[in-house]
Backbone as numpy.savetxt, mean C-alpha at the origin, in Angstrom:
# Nx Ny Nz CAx CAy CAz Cx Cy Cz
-0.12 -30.66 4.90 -0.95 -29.44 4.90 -0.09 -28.18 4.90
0.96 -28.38 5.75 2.13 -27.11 5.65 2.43 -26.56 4.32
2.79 -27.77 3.34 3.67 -27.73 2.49 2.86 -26.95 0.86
1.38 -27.93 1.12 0.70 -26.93 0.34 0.25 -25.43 0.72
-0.35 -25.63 2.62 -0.45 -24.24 2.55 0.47 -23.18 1.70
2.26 -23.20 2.21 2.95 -22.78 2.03 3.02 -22.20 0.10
2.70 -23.76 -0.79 3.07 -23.22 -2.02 2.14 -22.45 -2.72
0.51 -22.67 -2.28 -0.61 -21.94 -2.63 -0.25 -20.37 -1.92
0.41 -20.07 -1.41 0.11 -19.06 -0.58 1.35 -18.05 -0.99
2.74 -18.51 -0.18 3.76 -17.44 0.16 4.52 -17.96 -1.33
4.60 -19.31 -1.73 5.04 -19.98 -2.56 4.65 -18.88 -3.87
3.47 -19.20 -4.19 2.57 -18.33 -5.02 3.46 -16.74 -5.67
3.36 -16.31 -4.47 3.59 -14.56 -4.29 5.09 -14.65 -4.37
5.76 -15.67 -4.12 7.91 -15.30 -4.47 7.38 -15.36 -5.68
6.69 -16.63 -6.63 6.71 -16.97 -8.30 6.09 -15.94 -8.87
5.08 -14.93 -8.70 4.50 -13.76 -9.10 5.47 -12.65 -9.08
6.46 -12.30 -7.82 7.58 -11.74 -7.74 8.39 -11.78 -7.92
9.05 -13.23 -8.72 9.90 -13.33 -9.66 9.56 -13.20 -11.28
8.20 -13.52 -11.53 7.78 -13.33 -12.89 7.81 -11.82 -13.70
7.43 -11.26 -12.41 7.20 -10.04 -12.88 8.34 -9.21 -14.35
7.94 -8.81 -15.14 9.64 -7.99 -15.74 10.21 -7.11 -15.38
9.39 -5.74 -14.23 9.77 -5.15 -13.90 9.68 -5.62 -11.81
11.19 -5.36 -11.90 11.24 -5.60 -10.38 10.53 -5.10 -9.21
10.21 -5.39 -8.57 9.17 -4.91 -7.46 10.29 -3.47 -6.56
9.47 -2.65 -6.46 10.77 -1.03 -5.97 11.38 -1.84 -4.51
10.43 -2.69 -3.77 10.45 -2.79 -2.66 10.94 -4.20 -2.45
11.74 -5.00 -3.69 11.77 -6.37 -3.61 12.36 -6.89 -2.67
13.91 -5.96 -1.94 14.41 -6.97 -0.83 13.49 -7.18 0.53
12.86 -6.02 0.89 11.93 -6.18 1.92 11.13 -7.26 1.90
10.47 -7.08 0.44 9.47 -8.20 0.27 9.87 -9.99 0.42
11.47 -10.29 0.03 11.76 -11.28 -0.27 12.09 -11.72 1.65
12.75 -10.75 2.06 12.92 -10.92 3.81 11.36 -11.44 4.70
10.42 -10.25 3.87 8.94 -10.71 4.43 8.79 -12.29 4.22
8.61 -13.06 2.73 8.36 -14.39 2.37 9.30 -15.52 3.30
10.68 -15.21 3.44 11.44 -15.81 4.19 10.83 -16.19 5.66
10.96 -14.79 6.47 10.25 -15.22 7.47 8.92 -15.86 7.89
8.07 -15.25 6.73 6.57 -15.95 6.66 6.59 -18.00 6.82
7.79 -17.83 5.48 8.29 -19.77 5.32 8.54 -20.17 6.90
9.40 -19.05 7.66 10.41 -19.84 8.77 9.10 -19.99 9.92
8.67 -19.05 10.09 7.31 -18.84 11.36 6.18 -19.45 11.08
5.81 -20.38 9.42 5.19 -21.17 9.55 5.34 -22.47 9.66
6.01 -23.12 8.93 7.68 -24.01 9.47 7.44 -24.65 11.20
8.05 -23.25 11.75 8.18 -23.62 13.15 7.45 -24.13 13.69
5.75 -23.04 13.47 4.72 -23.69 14.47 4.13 -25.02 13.89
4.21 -25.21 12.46 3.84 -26.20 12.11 4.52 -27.88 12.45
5.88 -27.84 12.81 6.91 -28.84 13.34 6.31 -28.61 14.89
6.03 -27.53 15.29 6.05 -27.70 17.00 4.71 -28.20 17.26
3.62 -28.14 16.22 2.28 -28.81 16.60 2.79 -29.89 16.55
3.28 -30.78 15.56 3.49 -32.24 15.48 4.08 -32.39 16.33
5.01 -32.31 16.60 5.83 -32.57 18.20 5.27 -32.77 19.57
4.40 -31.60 19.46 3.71 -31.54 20.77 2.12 -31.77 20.52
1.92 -33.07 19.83 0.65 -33.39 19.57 -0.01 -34.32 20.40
0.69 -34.98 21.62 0.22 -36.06 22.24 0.09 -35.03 23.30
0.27 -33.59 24.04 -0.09 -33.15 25.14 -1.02 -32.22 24.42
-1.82 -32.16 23.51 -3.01 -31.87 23.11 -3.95 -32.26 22.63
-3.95 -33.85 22.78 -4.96 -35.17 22.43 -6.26 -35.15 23.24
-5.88 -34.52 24.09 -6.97 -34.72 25.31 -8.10 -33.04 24.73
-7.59 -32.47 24.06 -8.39 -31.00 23.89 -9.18 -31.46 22.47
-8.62 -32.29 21.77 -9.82 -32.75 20.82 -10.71 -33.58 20.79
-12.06 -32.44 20.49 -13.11 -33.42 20.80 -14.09 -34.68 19.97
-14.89 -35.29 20.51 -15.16 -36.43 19.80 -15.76 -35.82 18.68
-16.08 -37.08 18.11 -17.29 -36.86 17.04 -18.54 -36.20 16.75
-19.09 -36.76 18.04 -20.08 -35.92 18.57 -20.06 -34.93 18.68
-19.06 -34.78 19.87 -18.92 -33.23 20.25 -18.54 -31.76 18.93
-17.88 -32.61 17.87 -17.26 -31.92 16.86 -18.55 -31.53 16.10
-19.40 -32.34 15.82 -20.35 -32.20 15.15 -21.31 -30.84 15.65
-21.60 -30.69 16.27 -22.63 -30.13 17.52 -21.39 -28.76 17.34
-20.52 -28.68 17.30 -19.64 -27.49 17.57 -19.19 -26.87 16.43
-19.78 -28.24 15.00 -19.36 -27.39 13.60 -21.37 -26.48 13.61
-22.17 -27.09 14.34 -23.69 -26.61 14.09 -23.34 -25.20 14.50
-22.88 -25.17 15.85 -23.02 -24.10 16.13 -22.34 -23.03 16.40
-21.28 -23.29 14.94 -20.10 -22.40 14.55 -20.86 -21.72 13.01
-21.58 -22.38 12.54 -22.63 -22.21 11.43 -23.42 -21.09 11.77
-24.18 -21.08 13.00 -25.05 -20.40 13.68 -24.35 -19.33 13.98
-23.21 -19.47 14.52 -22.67 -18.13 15.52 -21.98 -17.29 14.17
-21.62 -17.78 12.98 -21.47 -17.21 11.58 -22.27 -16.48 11.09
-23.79 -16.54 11.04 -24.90 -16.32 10.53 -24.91 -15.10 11.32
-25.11 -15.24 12.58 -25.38 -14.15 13.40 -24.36 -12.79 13.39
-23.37 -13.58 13.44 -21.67 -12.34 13.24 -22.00 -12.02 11.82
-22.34 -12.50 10.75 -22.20 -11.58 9.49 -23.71 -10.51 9.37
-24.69 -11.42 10.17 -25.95 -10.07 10.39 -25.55 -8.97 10.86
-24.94 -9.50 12.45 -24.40 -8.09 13.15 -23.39 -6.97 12.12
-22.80 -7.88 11.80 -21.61 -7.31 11.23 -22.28 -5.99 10.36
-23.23 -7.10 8.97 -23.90 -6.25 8.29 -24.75 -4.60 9.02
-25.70 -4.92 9.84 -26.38 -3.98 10.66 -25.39 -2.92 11.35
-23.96 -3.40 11.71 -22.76 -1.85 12.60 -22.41 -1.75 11.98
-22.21 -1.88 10.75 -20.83 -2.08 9.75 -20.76 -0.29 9.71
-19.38 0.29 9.70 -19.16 1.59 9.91 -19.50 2.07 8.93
-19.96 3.97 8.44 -20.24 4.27 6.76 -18.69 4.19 5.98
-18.84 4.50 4.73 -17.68 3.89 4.14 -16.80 5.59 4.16
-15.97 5.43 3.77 -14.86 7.05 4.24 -15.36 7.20 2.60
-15.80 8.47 2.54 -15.89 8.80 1.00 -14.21 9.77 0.27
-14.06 9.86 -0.91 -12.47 10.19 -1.23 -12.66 11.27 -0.51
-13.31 12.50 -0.40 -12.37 13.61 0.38 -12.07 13.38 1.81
-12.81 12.32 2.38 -12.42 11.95 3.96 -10.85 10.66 3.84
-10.68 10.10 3.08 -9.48 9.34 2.28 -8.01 10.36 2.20
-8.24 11.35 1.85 -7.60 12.75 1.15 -6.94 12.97 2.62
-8.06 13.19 3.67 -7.83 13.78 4.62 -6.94 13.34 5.71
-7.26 11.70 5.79 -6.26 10.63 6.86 -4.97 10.55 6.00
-4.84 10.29 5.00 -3.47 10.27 3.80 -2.93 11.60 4.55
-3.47 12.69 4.17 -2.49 13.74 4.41 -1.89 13.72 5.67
-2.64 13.70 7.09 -1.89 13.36 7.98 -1.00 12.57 8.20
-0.70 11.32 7.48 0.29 10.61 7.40 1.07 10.88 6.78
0.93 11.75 5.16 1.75 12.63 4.46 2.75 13.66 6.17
1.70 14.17 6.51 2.56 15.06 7.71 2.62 16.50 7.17
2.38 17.65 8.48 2.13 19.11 7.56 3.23 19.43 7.25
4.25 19.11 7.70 5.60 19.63 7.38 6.12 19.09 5.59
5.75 18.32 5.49 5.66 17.34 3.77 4.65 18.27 3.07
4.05 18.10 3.56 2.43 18.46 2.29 2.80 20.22 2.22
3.25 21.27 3.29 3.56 22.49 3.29 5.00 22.73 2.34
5.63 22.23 2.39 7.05 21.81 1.82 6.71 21.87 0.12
5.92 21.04 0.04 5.35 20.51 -1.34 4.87 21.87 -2.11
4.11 22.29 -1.38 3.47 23.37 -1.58 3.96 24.73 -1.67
5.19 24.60 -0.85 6.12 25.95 -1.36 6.84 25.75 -2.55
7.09 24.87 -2.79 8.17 24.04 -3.72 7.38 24.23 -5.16
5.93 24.29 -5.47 5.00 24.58 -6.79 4.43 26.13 -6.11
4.92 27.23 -6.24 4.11 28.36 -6.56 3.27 28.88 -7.37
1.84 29.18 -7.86 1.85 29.53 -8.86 1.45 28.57 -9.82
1.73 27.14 -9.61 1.51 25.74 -10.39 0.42 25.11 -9.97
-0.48 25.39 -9.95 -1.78 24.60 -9.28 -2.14 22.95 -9.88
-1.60 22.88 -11.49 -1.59 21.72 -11.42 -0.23 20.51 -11.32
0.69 21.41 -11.65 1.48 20.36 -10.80 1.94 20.46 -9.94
1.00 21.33 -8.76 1.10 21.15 -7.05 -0.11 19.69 -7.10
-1.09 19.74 -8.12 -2.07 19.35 -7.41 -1.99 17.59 -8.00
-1.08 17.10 -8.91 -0.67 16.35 -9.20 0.45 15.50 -8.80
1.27 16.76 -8.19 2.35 16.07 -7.06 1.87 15.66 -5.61
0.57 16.60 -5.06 -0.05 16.12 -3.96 -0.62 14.56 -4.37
-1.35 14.34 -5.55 -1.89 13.03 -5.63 -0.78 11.93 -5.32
0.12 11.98 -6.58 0.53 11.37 -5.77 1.75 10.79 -5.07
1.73 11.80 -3.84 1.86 11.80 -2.35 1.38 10.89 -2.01
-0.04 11.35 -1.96 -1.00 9.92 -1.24 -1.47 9.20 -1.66
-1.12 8.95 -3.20 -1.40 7.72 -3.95 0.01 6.80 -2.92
1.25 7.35 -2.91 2.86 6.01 -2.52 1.98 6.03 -0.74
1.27 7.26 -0.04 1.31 7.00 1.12 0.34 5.92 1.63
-0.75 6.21 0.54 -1.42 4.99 0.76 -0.89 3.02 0.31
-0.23 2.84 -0.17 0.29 1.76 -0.12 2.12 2.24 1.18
2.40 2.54 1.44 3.82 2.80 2.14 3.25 3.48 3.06
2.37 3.29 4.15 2.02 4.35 5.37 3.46 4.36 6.01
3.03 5.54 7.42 4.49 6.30 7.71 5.37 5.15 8.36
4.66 3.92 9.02 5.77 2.97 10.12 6.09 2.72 8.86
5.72 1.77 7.68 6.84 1.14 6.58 7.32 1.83 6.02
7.31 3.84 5.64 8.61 4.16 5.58 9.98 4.25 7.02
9.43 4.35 7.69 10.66 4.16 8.52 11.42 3.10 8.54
10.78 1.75 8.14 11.36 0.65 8.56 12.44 0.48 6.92
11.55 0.98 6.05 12.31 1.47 4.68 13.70 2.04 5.01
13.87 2.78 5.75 14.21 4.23 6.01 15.74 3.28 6.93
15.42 2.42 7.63 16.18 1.71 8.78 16.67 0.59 7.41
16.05 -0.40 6.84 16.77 -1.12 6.36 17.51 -0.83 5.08
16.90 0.20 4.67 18.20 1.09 3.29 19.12 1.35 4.24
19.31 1.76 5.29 21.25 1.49 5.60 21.72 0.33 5.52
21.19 -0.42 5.66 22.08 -2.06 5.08 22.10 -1.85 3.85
21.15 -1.98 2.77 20.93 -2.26 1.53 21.19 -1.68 0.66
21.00 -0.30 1.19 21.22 0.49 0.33 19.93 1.28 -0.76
20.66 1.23 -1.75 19.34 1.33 -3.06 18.01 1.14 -2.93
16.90 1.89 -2.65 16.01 1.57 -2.91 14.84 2.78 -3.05
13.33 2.75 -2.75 12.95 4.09 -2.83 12.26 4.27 -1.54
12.28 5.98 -1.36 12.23 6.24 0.39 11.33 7.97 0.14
11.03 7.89 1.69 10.42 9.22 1.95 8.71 9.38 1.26
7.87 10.37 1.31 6.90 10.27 1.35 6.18 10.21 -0.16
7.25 10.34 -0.79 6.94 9.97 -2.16 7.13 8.62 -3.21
8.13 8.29 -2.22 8.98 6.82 -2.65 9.77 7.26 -3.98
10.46 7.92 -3.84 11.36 8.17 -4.79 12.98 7.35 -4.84
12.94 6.91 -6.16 14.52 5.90 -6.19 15.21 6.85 -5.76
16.38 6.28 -4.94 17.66 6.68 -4.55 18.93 5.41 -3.89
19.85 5.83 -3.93 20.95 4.87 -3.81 21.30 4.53 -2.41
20.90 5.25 -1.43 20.29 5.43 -0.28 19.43 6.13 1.09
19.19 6.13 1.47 17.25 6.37 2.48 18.05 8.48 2.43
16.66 8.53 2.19 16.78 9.83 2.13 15.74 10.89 2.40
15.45 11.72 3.03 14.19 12.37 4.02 13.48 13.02 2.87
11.88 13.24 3.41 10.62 13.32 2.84 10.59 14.31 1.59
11.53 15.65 2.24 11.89 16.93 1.26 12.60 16.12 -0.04
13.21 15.62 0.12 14.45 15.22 -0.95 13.63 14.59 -1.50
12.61 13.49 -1.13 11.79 12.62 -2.17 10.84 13.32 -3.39
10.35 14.75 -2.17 9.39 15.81 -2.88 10.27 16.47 -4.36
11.71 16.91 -3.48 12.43 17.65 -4.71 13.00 16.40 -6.14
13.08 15.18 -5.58 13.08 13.89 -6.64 11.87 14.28 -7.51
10.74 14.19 -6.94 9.45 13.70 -7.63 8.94 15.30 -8.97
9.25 16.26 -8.21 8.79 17.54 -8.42 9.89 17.83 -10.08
11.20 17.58 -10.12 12.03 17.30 -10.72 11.52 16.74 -12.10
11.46 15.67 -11.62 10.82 14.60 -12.39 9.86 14.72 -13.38
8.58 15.85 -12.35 7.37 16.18 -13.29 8.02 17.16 -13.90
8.42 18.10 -13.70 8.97 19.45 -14.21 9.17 19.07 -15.58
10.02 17.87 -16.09 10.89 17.65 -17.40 9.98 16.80 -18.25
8.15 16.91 -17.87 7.26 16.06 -18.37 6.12 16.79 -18.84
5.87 16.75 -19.83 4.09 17.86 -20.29 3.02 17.10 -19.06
3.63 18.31 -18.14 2.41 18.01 -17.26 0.98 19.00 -17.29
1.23 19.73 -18.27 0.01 20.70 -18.61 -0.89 20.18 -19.72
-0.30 19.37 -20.23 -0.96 19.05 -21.43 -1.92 17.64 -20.85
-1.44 16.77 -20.04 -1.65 15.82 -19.66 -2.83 15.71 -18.82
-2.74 16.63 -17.87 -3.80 17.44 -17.04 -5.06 18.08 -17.22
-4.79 18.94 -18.51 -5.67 19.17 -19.50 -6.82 17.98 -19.89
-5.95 17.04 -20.18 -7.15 16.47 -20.89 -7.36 15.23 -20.26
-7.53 15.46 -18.48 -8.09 15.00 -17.60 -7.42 13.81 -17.19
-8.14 13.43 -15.99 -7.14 12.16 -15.35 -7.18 11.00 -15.24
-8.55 10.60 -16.53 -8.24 9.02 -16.65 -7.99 9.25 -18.07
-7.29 9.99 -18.94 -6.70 9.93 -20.00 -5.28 9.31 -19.97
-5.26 8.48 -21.63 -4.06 8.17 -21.66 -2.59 8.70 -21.51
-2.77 10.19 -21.75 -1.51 10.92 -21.61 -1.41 10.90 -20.16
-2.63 11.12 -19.47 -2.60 11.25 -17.60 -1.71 9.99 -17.59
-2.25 8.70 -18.05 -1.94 7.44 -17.16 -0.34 7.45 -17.69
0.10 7.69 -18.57 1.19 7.45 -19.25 2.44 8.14 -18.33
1.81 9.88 -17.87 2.56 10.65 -17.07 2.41 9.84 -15.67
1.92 9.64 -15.23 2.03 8.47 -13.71 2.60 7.44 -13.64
2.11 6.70 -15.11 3.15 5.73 -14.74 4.61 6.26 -15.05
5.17 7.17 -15.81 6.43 7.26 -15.53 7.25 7.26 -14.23
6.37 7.70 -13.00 6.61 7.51 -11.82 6.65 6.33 -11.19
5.63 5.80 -11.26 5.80 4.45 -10.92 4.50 3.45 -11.94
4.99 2.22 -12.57 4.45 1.58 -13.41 2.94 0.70 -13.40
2.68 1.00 -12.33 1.83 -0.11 -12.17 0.28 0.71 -12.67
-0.21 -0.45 -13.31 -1.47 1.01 -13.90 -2.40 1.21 -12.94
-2.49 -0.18 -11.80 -3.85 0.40 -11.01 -3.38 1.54 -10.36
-1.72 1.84 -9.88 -0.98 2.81 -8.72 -1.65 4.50 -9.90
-1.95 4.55 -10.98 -1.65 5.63 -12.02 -3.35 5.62 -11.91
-4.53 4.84 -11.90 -5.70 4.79 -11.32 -5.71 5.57 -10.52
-5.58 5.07 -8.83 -5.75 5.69 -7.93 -4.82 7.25 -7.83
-3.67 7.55 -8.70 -3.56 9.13 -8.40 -4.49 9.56 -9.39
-4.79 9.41 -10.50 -6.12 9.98 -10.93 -7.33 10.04 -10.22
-7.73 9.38 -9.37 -8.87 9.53 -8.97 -8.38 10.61 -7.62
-7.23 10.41 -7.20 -7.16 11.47 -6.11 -6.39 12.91 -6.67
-6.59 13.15 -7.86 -5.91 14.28 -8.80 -7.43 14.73 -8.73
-8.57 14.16 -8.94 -9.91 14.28 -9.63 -10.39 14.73 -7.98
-10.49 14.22 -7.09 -10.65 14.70 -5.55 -9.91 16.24 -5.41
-8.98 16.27 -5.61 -8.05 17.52 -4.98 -8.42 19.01 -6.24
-8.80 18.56 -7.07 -9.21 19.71 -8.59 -10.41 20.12 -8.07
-11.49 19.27 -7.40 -13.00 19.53 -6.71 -12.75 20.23 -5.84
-11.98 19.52 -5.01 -11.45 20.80 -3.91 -11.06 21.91 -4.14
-9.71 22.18 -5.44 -9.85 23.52 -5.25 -11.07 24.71 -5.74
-11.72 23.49 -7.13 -12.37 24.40 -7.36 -13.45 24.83 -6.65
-14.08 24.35 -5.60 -15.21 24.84 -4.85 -14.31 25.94 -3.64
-13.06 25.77 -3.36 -12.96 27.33 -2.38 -12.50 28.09 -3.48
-12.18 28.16 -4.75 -12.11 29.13 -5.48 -13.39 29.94 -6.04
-14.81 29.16 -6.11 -15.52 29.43 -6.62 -16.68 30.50 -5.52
């Protein structure tokens, strides 16, 4: 049971992360994650067998199993009613916008913002995405980013996730990213909105993945609403 769990599962996700053509930004982390996942399931899985005769006595009969799958059925039924009936309202994008930025941090997002004067859309395109990398990289996994690029070295860091050769603070990622757009028709792109192909084409130059070039369009399309209703 280990062995398949293991290849359906963590097995799976190394062969998807080796298939890939373009390397994952974050691959050594990821490959350290799978490692340990193998070793910590491994362990407990050898230490159940081991220690399976001083837990013989906690499994129950037939009977009893039966009667306890009924009314694991039941207590299911009831937890997905409840569930359904509290279930919290859903965060709509400008309340999304709003927890991102705090994790962005005011000192980042103000930074950002001095850094485009005058540029409303590629302030408002570099804010996306901000919290397009912050929402997949919240602030503990950049730090831990941040801690294991001194071993490693190379990789991408700060609140933008910008490549560098090693960990380098939130400003520097902003002046990476800002850089970056500067030397790109980001007016033209913008123009003709943000689920256009020139949009997706300019995002992914940042980073490749098309759903990651999705979600800063849709939070490019959030932050344009915004300004335009305190402008209006």
């Amino acid at each position: 049971m280990i062995i398949v769990y293991l290849i359906c599962t963590t097995g799976k996700a190394i062969y998807d992360m080796i298939q890939k053509e373009s390397r994952h930004p974050n691959w050594t982390m990821m490959s350290i994650y799978h490692v340990i996942s193998i070793v910590v399931v491994l362990f407990v899985g050898t230490l159940a067998v081991l220690l399976r005769s001083l837990f013989a006595s906690w499994i129950p009969g037939q009977q009893d199993l039966l009667i306890a799958i009924w009314a694991g059925i039941f207590a299911t039924l009831l937890g997905a009613a409840a569930h359904h009936i509290l279930k919290p309202t859903r965060v709509e994008s400008h309340g999304v916008v709003d927890v991102l930025r705090k994790d962005v941090g005011e000192t980042a997002w103000d930074y950002l913002t001095k850094s485009t004067p005058n540029q409303p859309y590629l302030q408002d395109l570099a804010r996306a995405i901000l919290l397009a990398e912050c929402q997949q990289r919240p602030k503990w996994f950049r730090r831990l980013e941040r801690l294991g690029g001194k071993i490693w070295g190379k990789g991408t860091y700060g609140v933008a996730q910008a490549a560098a050769d090693s960990p380098i603070t939130d400003e520097q990622s902003i002046d990476i990213l800002i850089s970056h757009l500067r030397a790109l028709p980001v007016y033209s792109a913008t123009f003709n909105g943000p689920y256009s192909d020139e949009f997706s084409k300019l995002c992914r130059s940042w980073n490749d993945d098309p759903a990651h070039a999705r979600r800063i369009g849709e939070f490019y399309e959030t932050l344009q609403s915004r300004r335009e209703a305190s402008e209006s």
